PDB file of C-alpha atoms in Angstrom:
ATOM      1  CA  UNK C 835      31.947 -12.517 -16.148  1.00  0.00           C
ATOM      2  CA  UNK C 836      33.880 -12.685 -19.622  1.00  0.00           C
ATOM      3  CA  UNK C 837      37.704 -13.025 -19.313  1.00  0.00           C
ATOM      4  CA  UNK C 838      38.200  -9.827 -20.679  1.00  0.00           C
ATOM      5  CA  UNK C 839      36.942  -7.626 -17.653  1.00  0.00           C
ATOM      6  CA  UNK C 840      38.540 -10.422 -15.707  1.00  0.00           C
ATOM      7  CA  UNK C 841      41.554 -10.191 -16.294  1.00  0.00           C
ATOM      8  CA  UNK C 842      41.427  -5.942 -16.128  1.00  0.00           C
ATOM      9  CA  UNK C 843      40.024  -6.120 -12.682  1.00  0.00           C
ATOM     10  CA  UNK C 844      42.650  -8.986 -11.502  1.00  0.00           C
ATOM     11  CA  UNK C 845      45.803  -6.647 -13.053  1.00  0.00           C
ATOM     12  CA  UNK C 846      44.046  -3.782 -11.185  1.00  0.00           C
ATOM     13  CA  UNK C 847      44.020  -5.705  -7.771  1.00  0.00           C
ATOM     14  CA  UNK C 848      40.684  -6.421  -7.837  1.00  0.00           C
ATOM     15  CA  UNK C 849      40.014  -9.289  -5.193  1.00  0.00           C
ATOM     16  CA  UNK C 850      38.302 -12.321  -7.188  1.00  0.00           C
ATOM     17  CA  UNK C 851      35.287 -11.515  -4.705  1.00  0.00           C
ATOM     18  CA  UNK C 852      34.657  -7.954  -5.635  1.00  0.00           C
ATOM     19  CA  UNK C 853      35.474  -8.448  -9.027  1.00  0.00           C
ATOM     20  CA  UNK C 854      32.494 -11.052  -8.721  1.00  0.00           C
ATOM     21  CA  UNK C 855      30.273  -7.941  -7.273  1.00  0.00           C
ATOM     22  CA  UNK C 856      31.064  -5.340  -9.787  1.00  0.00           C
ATOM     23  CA  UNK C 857      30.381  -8.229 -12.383  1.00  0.00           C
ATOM     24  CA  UNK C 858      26.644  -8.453 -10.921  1.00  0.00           C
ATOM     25  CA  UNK C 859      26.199  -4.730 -10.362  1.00  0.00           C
ATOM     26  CA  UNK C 860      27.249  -4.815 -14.452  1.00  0.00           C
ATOM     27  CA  UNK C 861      24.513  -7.408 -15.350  1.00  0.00           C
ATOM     28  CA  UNK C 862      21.916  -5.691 -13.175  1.00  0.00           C
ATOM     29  CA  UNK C 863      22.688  -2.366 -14.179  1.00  0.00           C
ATOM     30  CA  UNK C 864      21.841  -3.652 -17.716  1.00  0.00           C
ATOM     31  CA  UNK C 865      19.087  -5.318 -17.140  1.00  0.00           C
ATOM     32  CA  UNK C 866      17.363  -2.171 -14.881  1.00  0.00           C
ATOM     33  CA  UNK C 867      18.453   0.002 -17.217  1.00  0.00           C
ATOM     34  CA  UNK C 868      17.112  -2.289 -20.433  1.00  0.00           C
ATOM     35  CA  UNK C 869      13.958   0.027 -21.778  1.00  0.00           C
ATOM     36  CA  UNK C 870      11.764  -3.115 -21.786  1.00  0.00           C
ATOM     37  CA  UNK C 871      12.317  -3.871 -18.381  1.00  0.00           C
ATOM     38  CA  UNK C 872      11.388  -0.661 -16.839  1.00  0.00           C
ATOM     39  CA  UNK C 873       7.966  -0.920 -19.174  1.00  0.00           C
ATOM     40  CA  UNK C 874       7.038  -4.141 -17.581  1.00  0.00           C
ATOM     41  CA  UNK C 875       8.170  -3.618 -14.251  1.00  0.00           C
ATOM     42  CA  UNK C 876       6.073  -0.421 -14.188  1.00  0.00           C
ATOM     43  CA  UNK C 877       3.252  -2.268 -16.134  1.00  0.00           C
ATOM     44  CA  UNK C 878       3.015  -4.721 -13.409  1.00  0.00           C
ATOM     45  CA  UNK C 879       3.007  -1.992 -10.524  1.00  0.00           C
ATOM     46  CA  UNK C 880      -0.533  -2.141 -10.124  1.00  0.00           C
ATOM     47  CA  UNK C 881      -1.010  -6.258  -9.903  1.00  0.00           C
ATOM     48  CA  UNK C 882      -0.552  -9.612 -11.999  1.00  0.00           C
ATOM     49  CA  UNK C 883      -1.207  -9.377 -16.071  1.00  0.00           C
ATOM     50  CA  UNK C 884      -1.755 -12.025 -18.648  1.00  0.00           C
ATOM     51  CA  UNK C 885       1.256 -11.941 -21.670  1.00  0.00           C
ATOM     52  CA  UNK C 886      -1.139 -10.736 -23.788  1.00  0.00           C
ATOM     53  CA  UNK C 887      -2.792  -7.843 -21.845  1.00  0.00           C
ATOM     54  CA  UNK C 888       0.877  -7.284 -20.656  1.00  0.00           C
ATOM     55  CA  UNK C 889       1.380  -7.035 -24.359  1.00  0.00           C
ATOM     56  CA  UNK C 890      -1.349  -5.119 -25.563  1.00  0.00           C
ATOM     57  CA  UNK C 891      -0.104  -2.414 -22.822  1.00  0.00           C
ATOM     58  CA  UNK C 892       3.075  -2.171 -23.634  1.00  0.00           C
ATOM     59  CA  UNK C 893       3.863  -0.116 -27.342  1.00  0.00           C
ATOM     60  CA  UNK C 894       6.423  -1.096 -29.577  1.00  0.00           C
ATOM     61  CA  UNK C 895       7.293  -4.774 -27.930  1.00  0.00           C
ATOM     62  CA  UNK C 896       7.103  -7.605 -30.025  1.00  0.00           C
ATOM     63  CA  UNK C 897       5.803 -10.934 -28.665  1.00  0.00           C
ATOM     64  CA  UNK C 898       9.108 -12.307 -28.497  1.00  0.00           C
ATOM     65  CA  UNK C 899      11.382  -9.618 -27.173  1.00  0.00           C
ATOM     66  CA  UNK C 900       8.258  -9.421 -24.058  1.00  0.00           C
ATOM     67  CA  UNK C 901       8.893 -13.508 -23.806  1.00  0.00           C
ATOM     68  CA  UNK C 902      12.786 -12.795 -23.276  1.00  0.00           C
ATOM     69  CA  UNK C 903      12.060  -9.702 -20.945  1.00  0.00           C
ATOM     70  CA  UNK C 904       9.441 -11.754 -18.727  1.00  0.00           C
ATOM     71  CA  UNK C 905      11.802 -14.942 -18.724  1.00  0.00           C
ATOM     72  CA  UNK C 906      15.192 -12.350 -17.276  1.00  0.00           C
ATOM     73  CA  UNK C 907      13.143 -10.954 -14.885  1.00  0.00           C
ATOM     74  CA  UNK C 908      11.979 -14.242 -13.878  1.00  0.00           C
ATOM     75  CA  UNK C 909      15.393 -15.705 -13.830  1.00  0.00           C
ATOM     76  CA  UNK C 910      16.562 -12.657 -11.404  1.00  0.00           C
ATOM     77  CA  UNK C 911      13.878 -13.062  -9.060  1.00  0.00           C
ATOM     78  CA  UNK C 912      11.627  -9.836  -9.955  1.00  0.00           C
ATOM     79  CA  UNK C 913       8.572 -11.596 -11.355  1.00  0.00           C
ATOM     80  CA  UNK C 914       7.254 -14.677 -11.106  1.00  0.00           C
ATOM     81  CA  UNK C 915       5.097 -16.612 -13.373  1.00  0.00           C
ATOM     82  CA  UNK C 916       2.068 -18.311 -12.121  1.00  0.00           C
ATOM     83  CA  UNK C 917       0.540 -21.040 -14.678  1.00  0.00           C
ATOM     84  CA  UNK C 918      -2.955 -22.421 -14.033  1.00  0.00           C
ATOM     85  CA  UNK C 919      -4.458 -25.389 -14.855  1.00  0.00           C
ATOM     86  CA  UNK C 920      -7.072 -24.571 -16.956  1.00  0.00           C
ATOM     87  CA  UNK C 921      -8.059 -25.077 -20.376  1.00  0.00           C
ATOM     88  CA  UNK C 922      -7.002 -22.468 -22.316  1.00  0.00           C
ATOM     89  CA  UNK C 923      -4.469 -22.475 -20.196  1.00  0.00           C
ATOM     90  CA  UNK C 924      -3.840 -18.950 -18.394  1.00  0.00           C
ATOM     91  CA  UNK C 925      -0.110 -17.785 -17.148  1.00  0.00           C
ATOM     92  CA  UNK C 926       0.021 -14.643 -15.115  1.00  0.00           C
ATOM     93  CA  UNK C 927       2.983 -12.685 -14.418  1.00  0.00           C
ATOM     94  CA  UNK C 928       3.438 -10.637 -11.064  1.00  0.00           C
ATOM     95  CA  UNK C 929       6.062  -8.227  -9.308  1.00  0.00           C
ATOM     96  CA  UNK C 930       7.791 -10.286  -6.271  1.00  0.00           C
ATOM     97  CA  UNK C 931       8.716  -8.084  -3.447  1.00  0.00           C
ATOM     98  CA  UNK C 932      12.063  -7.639  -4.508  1.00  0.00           C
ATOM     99  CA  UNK C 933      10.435  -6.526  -8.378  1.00  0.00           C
ATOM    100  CA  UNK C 934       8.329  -4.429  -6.281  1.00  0.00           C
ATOM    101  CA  UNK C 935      11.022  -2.877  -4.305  1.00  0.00           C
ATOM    102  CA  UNK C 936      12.687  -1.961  -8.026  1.00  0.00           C
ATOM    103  CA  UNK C 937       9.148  -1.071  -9.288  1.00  0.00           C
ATOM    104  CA  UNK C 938       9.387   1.757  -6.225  1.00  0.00           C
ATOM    105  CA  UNK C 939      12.980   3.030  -7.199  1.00  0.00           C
ATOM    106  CA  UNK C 940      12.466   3.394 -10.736  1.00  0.00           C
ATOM    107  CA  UNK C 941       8.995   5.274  -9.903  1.00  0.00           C
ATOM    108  CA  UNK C 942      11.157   7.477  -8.252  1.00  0.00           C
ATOM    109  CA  UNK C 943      13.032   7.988 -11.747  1.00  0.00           C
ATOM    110  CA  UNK C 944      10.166   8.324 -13.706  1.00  0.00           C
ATOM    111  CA  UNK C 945       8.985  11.669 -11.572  1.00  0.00           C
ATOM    112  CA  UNK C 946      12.451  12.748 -11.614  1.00  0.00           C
ATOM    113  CA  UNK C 947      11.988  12.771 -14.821  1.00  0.00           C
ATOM    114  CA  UNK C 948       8.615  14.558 -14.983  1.00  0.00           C
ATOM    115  CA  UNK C 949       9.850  17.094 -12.843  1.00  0.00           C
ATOM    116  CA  UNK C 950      13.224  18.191 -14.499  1.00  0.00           C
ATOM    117  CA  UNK C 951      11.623  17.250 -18.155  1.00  0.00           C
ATOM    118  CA  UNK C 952      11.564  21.074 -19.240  1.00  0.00           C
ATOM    119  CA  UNK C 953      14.859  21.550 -18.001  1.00  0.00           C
ATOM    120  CA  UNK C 954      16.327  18.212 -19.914  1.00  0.00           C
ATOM    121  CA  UNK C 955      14.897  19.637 -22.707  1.00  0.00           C
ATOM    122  CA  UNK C 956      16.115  23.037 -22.665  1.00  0.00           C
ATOM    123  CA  UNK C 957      19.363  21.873 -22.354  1.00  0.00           C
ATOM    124  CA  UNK C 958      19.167  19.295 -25.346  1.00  0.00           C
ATOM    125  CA  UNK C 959      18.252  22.339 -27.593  1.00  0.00           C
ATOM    126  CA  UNK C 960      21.125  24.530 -26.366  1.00  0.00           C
ATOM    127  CA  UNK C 961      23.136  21.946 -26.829  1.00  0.00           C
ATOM    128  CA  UNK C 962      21.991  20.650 -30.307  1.00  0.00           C
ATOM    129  CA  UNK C 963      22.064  24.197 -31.265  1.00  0.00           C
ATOM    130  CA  UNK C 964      25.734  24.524 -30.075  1.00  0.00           C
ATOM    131  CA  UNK C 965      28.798  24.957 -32.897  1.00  0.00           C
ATOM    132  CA  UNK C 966      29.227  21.210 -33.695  1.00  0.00           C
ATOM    133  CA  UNK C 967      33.729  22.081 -33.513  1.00  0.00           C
ATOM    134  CA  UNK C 968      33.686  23.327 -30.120  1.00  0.00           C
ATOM    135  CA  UNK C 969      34.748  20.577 -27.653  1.00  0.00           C
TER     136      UNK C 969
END
């Protein structure tokens, strides 16, 4: 946690133990709600992938910013990374059950989504449309 939020949370009261937690809930939060990490985490819903088939199925992500995606996730405990003694050599990423349990919530999200999408919409237009002065 940076000495900044630190510091706000200890001259708020903030016990050094829950500041720890809201810290974490913080990092998380970010890294659930990082737009990469929802694409692999839903990618690898249906079983382990290669980097490049994970790759190849996921638009718009370069090689690199997939590497530093896979290696977080790994790091946290929602993937792991299986390499195999072969030659080429083949790595295989995989949900754990704690990737899958996130995998689950944010498919709950995703129909959300799909379900309210028309409405979300509507309301973009109305207000996009809306006189840009009034508060």
């Amino acid at each position: 946690m940076d000495s900044a939020l630190r510091s706000q949370l200890a001259a708020a009261g903030v016990t050094p133990e829950c500041a720890a937690t809201i810290a974490l809930v913080r990092d998380v939060l970010a890294r659930v709600g990082d737009k990469w990490t929802v694409l692999v985490v839903t990618t690898l819903a249906d079983g382990p992938l290669r980097f490049t088939t994970l790759h190849g199925r996921i638009a718009g992500v370069s090689q690199r910013m997939l590497s530093q995606t896979l290696r977080s996730l790994t790091r946290d405990g929602l993937i792991t990374r299986t390499a195999y003694a072969e030659v080429p050599p083949r790595v295989e990423y995989e949900l754990t059950p704690l990737g899958r349990s996130l995998s689950d919530t944010v498919s709950h999200v995703v129909r959300w989504v799909q379900e309210n999408q028309g409405e979300i919409v509507r309301h973009r237009e109305l207000f996009d449309g809306a006189d840009p002065a009034a508060p």
